[in-house]
Structures are given as structure tokens and as C-alpha cells.
Short mmCIF file of C-alpha atoms in Angstrom, two decimals:
data_model
loop_
_atom_site.label_atom_id
_atom_site.label_comp_id
_atom_site.label_asym_id
_atom_site.label_seq_id
_atom_site.Cartn_x
_atom_site.Cartn_y
_atom_site.Cartn_z
CA MET A 1 1.87 13.73 -24.20
CA PRO A 2 3.86 11.55 -21.77
CA MET A 3 1.12 11.20 -19.13
CA ALA A 4 -1.24 9.78 -21.76
CA ARG A 5 0.87 6.64 -22.13
CA PHE A 6 1.00 3.65 -19.80
CA THR A 7 4.73 3.52 -19.06
CA PRO A 8 5.16 6.99 -17.48
CA VAL A 9 1.87 6.75 -15.57
CA PHE A 10 2.81 3.27 -14.31
CA GLY A 11 6.26 4.55 -13.35
CA MET A 12 4.72 7.41 -11.38
CA TRP A 13 2.36 5.08 -9.49
CA ALA A 14 5.11 2.48 -8.91
CA ILE A 15 7.43 5.09 -7.38
CA MET A 16 4.59 6.50 -5.26
CA MET A 17 3.57 3.02 -4.04
CA ALA A 18 7.19 2.17 -3.21
CA ALA A 19 7.62 5.42 -1.28
CA MET A 20 4.45 4.80 0.72
CA MET A 21 4.73 1.06 1.28
CA LEU A 22 8.42 0.32 1.74
CA PRO A 23 8.36 1.91 5.22
CA THR A 24 5.66 -0.59 6.22
CA MET A 25 8.12 -3.35 5.39
CA VAL A 26 10.31 -2.45 8.39
CA PRO A 27 8.06 -4.06 11.03
CA THR A 28 7.15 -6.85 8.59
CA LEU A 29 10.77 -7.78 8.02
CA ARG A 30 11.51 -7.49 11.73
CA SER A 31 8.68 -9.93 12.41
CA TYR A 32 10.12 -12.31 9.83
CA GLU A 33 13.61 -11.90 11.35
CA ASP A 34 12.23 -12.84 14.77
CA LEU A 35 10.61 -15.95 13.30
CA MET A 36 13.71 -16.94 11.30
CA ILE A 37 15.32 -18.30 14.44
CA SER A 38 12.33 -20.08 15.91
CA ALA A 39 10.53 -21.23 12.74
CA ASP A 40 13.38 -22.45 10.53
CA GLY A 41 13.48 -19.31 8.39
CA THR A 42 16.27 -18.35 6.02
CA ARG A 43 17.68 -15.20 4.48
CA ALA A 44 16.40 -16.52 1.14
CA GLY A 45 12.89 -16.66 2.61
CA TRP A 46 13.31 -13.10 3.85
CA LEU A 47 14.24 -11.99 0.32
CA GLY A 48 11.26 -13.95 -0.99
CA VAL A 49 8.93 -11.99 1.29
CA VAL A 50 10.35 -8.72 -0.08
CA LEU A 51 10.01 -9.92 -3.67
CA GLY A 52 6.43 -11.18 -3.23
CA TYR A 53 5.40 -7.98 -1.48
CA MET A 54 6.88 -5.79 -4.22
CA VAL A 55 5.28 -7.85 -7.00
CA ILE A 56 1.83 -7.23 -5.51
CA TRP A 57 2.50 -3.50 -5.30
CA LEU A 58 3.72 -3.38 -8.90
CA VAL A 59 0.53 -5.15 -10.00
CA PHE A 60 -1.50 -2.59 -8.04
CA ALA A 61 0.49 0.26 -9.64
CA ALA A 62 -0.29 -1.20 -13.08
CA ALA A 63 -3.99 -1.49 -12.21
CA ILE A 64 -4.31 2.07 -10.87
CA ALA A 65 -2.31 3.43 -13.84
CA SER A 66 -4.77 1.65 -16.15
CA VAL A 67 -7.72 3.15 -14.25
CA GLN A 68 -6.18 6.62 -14.48
CA LEU A 69 -5.66 6.26 -18.25
CA LEU A 70 -9.21 4.97 -18.69
CA LEU A 71 -10.50 8.00 -16.78
CA LEU A 72 -8.28 10.26 -18.92
CA TYR A 73 -9.56 8.81 -22.18
CA GLN A 74 -13.15 9.12 -20.92
CA GLY A 75 -12.54 12.82 -20.17
CA ILE A 76 -13.10 12.39 -16.42
CA VAL A 77 -9.57 13.42 -15.36
CA ASP A 78 -7.02 15.73 -16.96
CA MET A 79 -3.44 14.91 -18.03
CA LEU A 80 -2.26 15.23 -14.44
CA GLY A 81 -4.81 12.65 -13.30
CA ILE A 82 -6.91 15.27 -11.52
CA ALA A 83 -10.70 14.96 -11.66
CA LYS A 84 -12.24 17.63 -13.90
CA SER A 85 -15.57 17.76 -12.10
CA LYS A 86 -16.41 18.66 -8.54
CA ALA A 87 -19.13 16.01 -8.61
CA VAL A 88 -16.60 13.28 -9.46
CA SER A 89 -14.23 14.53 -6.76
CA VAL A 90 -17.00 14.62 -4.17
CA ALA A 91 -18.20 11.14 -5.19
CA LEU A 92 -14.65 9.79 -4.83
CA LEU A 93 -14.25 11.44 -1.43
CA VAL A 94 -17.56 9.98 -0.24
CA ALA A 95 -16.65 6.52 -1.58
CA VAL A 96 -13.24 6.67 0.10
CA GLY A 97 -14.83 7.80 3.36
CA ALA A 98 -17.33 4.94 3.23
CA PHE A 99 -14.56 2.43 2.43
CA GLN A 100 -12.74 3.42 5.63
CA PHE A 101 -15.60 1.86 7.63
CA THR A 102 -15.83 -1.44 5.78
CA ARG A 103 -14.97 -4.84 7.20
CA MET A 104 -12.57 -5.37 4.28
CA LYS A 105 -10.53 -2.29 5.20
CA GLU A 106 -10.49 -3.34 8.85
CA MET A 107 -9.27 -6.87 8.01
CA CYS A 108 -6.64 -5.71 5.55
CA HIS A 109 -5.34 -3.04 7.90
CA GLY A 110 -5.17 -5.51 10.80
CA VAL A 111 -3.15 -8.08 8.85
CA CYS A 112 -0.90 -5.50 7.18
CA HIS A 113 0.01 -3.84 10.47
CA SER A 114 0.36 -7.05 12.51
CA PRO A 115 2.33 -9.34 10.22
CA SER A 116 3.51 -11.70 12.99
CA LEU A 117 0.13 -13.42 13.23
CA TYR A 118 -0.02 -13.67 9.44
CA PHE A 119 3.41 -15.30 9.33
CA LEU A 120 2.54 -17.71 12.14
CA GLY A 121 -0.61 -18.84 10.35
CA LYS A 122 0.89 -19.01 6.82
CA TRP A 123 4.51 -19.97 7.53
CA LYS A 124 6.30 -21.63 4.61
CA PRO A 125 10.09 -22.14 4.69
CA GLY A 126 12.54 -21.24 1.94
CA PHE A 127 12.59 -18.69 -0.85
CA MET A 128 9.34 -19.77 -2.51
CA GLY A 129 7.63 -19.94 0.87
CA GLY A 130 8.77 -16.36 1.45
CA VAL A 131 7.48 -15.32 -1.97
CA ARG A 132 4.07 -16.88 -1.22
CA MET A 133 3.91 -15.16 2.18
CA GLY A 134 5.03 -11.84 0.63
CA LEU A 135 2.34 -12.11 -2.06
CA GLY A 136 -0.33 -12.89 0.53
CA LEU A 137 0.73 -10.17 2.94
CA GLY A 138 1.09 -7.71 0.07
CA ALA A 139 -2.47 -8.50 -1.04
CA PHE A 140 -3.77 -7.61 2.42
CA CYS A 141 -1.76 -4.38 2.41
CA VAL A 142 -3.04 -3.48 -1.07
CA GLY A 143 -6.52 -3.71 0.47
CA THR A 144 -5.65 -0.60 2.48
CA ALA A 145 -4.51 1.35 -0.60
CA PRO A 146 -7.50 2.09 -2.87
CA ALA A 147 -8.56 4.95 -0.64
CA THR A 148 -5.16 6.62 -0.99
CA ALA A 149 -5.13 6.17 -4.77
CA PHE A 150 -8.61 7.59 -5.28
CA LEU A 151 -7.95 10.48 -2.91
CA ALA A 152 -5.02 11.40 -5.16
CA ILE A 153 -7.38 11.51 -8.17
CA ALA A 154 -10.06 13.49 -6.27
CA ARG A 155 -7.66 16.23 -5.22
CA VAL A 156 -8.82 19.03 -7.57
CA ALA A 157 -12.27 20.03 -6.38
CA CYS A 158 -11.60 20.20 -2.68
CA LYS A 159 -7.85 20.75 -2.63
CA GLU A 160 -7.55 21.46 1.07
CA ALA A 161 -10.03 18.80 2.16
CA SER A 162 -8.66 16.06 -0.09
CA SER A 163 -5.02 16.96 0.67
CA SER A 164 -5.75 16.77 4.38
CA ALA A 165 -7.67 13.54 3.93
CA LEU A 166 -4.85 12.05 1.83
CA SER A 167 -2.21 13.03 4.39
CA THR A 168 -4.28 11.68 7.26
CA ASN A 169 -5.00 8.43 5.41
CA VAL A 170 -1.31 7.85 4.64
CA LEU A 171 -0.22 8.66 8.19
CA GLN A 172 -2.91 6.45 9.76
CA HIS A 173 -2.65 3.47 7.51
CA ASP A 174 0.70 3.40 5.76
CA THR A 175 3.19 4.06 8.52
CA PRO A 176 4.37 1.53 11.07
CA GLU A 177 3.05 1.74 14.60
CA CYS A 178 5.77 2.88 16.99
CA SER A 179 6.24 3.02 20.73
CA TRP A 180 8.87 4.37 23.07
CA ASP A 181 10.37 2.20 25.79
CA GLY A 182 11.65 3.48 29.12
CA SER A 183 15.20 3.94 27.82
CA GLY A 184 14.10 6.41 25.13
CA ARG A 185 14.40 3.95 22.24
CA LEU A 186 11.85 3.80 19.46
CA HIS A 187 10.29 0.38 18.68
CA MET A 188 8.32 -0.49 15.55
#
């Protein structure tokens, strides 16, 4: 059974995390680009930010894959990672809903979606400085992700409700904020 082993489950979560979180890197890297000129930044530092950010997300993918396998071996989820019990699904949905109102979620979301202030406060030049900033920023962005991961596990009992909640959560928290200027151009 492939989904009962770590490597395929980790691969699934790593691909899902990359698909959800790489788009949030667009405004982050734009912020870094803007600061490269004024704060002695380099292309190596820019690459360091990307590397640090991705390392954090791979660690999170490994952690959530481990949780999923633990739940599988405990008989709480099936081979697809779907909760077997309505009570577990409801408990996860309630926990995710409560998490949305926590100070931690608010702080993590604020930093993740406004990286300029993070960079200004934590600026370190060079590749290793970029890695450190990428790790730190990635850690804040991971703080917005547990809700999405647990909504994916809760999806069986209330398919429509949890699918809607998952879609709403991803759209609200994992996509860059955009605005239109007067010329019809989109800004992130």
C-alpha cells in the first residue's frame, strides 16, 4: 500500500504545499527585490530567501505526513487520509474554525502577507542572510497552514462544508493580495 509509507505521503504533501505556497512568494520576492537596491541586497540573498522558505515548507510537509500516517496506523483515517468518523471530522472542523480567531493565526497571517516589514526588521545581507530571512518568514507562513492541512483530513464527513471551508481558507490566506491601478494593471 503506497499511501501507508512515508515517502509517497510526504511527496503528496510537499507537492500540495508547493502548489499552495509558491504563489505567495510572488509579493515576497517583489518586496525583497525592492529592498535589494536600497538595503544592499544581492541576487544570492534573493535565492537564499527562496531556499529558506522552501526548507520550512518541506519540514511542514514531513510533519503533516507523519501526523497523517500516525492517524492511519491508529485507525482514525483511511488510506486516502480521510477521517473515518464524523465525530473526528466535526472536531477537526471546530478546531480549525477556532484557530482562525487566534492571535497566533492573526500574527502569522500579517507577517506572511506583508513581508516588507518583516524584511526591514530582520534584514541580513548575502546568501546566508537570505536563508535566515526565508526560514523566519516561512515559519510565519507555516503558522497559517495547519487549518488547511486539517481541513483536508476532515473532508469526509461533511464533504460540501469542508470542501467549501478548505477553498475559502486557501483563497483567503494563501493567495497574494492584489489591487488594480487606474491604468488597468494588476499589482500584488
